[in-house]
mmCIF file of C-alpha atoms in Angstrom:
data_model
loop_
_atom_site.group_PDB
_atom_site.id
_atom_site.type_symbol
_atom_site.label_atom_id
_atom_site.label_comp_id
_atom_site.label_asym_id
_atom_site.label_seq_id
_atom_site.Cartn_x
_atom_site.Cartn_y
_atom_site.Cartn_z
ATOM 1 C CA UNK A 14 110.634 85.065 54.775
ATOM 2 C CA UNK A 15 108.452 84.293 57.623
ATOM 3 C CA UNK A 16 110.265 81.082 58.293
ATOM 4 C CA UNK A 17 113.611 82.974 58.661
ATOM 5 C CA UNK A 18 112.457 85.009 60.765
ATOM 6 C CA UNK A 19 111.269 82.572 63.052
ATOM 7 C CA UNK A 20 114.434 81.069 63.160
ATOM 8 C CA UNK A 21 116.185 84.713 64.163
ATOM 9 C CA UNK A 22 113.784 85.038 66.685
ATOM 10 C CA UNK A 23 114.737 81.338 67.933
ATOM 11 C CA UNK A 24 118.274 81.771 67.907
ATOM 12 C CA UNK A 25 118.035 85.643 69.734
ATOM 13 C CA UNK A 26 115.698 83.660 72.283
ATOM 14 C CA UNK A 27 118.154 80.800 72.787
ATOM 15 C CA UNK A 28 120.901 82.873 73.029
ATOM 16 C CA UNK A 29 119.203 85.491 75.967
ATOM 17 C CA UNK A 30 118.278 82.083 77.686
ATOM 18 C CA UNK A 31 121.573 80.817 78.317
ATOM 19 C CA UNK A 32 122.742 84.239 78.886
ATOM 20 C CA UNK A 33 120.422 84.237 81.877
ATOM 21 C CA UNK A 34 121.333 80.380 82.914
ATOM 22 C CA UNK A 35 124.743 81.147 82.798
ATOM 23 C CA UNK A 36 124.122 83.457 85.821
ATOM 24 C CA UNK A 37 122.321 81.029 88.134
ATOM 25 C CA UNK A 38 119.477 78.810 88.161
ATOM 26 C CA UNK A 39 115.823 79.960 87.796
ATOM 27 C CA UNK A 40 112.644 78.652 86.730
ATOM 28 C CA UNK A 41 111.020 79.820 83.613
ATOM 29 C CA UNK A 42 109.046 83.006 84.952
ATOM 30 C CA UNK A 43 112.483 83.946 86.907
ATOM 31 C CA UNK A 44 114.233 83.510 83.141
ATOM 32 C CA UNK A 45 111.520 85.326 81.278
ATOM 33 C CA UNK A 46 111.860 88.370 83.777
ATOM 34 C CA UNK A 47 115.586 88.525 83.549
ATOM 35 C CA UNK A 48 115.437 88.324 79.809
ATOM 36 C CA UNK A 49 112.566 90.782 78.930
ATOM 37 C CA UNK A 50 110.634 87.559 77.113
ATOM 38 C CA UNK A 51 107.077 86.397 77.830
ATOM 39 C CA UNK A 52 106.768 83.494 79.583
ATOM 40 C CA UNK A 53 104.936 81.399 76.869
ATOM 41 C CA UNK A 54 108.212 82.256 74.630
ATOM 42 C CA UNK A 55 110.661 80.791 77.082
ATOM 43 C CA UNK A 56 108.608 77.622 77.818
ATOM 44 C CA UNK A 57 108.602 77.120 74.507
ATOM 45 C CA UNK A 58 112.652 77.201 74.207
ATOM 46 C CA UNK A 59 113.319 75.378 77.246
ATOM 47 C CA UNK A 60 112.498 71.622 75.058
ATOM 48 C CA UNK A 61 114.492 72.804 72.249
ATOM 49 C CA UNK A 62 117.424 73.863 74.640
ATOM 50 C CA UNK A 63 117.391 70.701 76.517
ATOM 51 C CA UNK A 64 117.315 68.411 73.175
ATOM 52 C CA UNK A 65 120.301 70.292 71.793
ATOM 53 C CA UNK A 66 122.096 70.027 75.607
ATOM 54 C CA UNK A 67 122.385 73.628 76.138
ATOM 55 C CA UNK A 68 120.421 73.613 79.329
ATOM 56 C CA UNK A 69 118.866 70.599 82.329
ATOM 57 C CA UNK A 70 116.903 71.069 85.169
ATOM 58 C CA UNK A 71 117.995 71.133 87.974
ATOM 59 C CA UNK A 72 115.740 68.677 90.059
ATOM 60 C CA UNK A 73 114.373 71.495 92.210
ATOM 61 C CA UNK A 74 111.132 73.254 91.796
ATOM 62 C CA UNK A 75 110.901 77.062 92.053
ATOM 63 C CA UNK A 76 107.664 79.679 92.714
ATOM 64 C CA UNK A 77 106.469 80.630 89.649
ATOM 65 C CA UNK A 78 105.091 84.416 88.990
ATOM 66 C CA UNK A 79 101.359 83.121 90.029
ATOM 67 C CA UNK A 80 103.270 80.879 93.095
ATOM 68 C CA UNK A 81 103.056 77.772 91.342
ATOM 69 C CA UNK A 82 105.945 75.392 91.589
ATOM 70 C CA UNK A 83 107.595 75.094 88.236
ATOM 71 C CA UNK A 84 110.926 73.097 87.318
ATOM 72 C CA UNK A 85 114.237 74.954 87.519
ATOM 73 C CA UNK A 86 117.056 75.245 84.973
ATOM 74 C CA UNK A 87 120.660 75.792 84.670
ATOM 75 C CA UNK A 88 122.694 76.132 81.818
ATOM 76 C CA UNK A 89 125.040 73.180 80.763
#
């Protein structure tokens, strides 16, 4: 049971992700914010995007939440 739900959650994340990308770049703070997940959460769906060619940085680097540069994404 736990393992399904872990998928659900995966596929709910995924989908809120691209939902997000589809309205302009951001970096993964700027894509947790918009889509009410924690940060940790999105970082970890960003690989699993990219692998299934859902979503690519963009080459830039954005301010994160703490001002850190972090990679920015767009949707594919």
């Amino acid at each position: 049971e736990a393992g399904i739900r872990a998928a659900e959650f995966r596929d709910i994340h995924h989908a809120q992700i691209i939902a997000v990308l589809r309205q302009g770049p951001k970096g993964k703070d700027g894509i947790a914010s918009a889509a009410g997940l924690a940060g940790h959460a999105v970082g970890r769906r960003m690989s699993e995007l990219q692998r299934a060619g859902k979503v690519r940085p963009t080459g830039s680097l954005v301010k994160s939440a703490s001002n850190r540069n972090e990679r920015e994404w767009e949707a594919v």
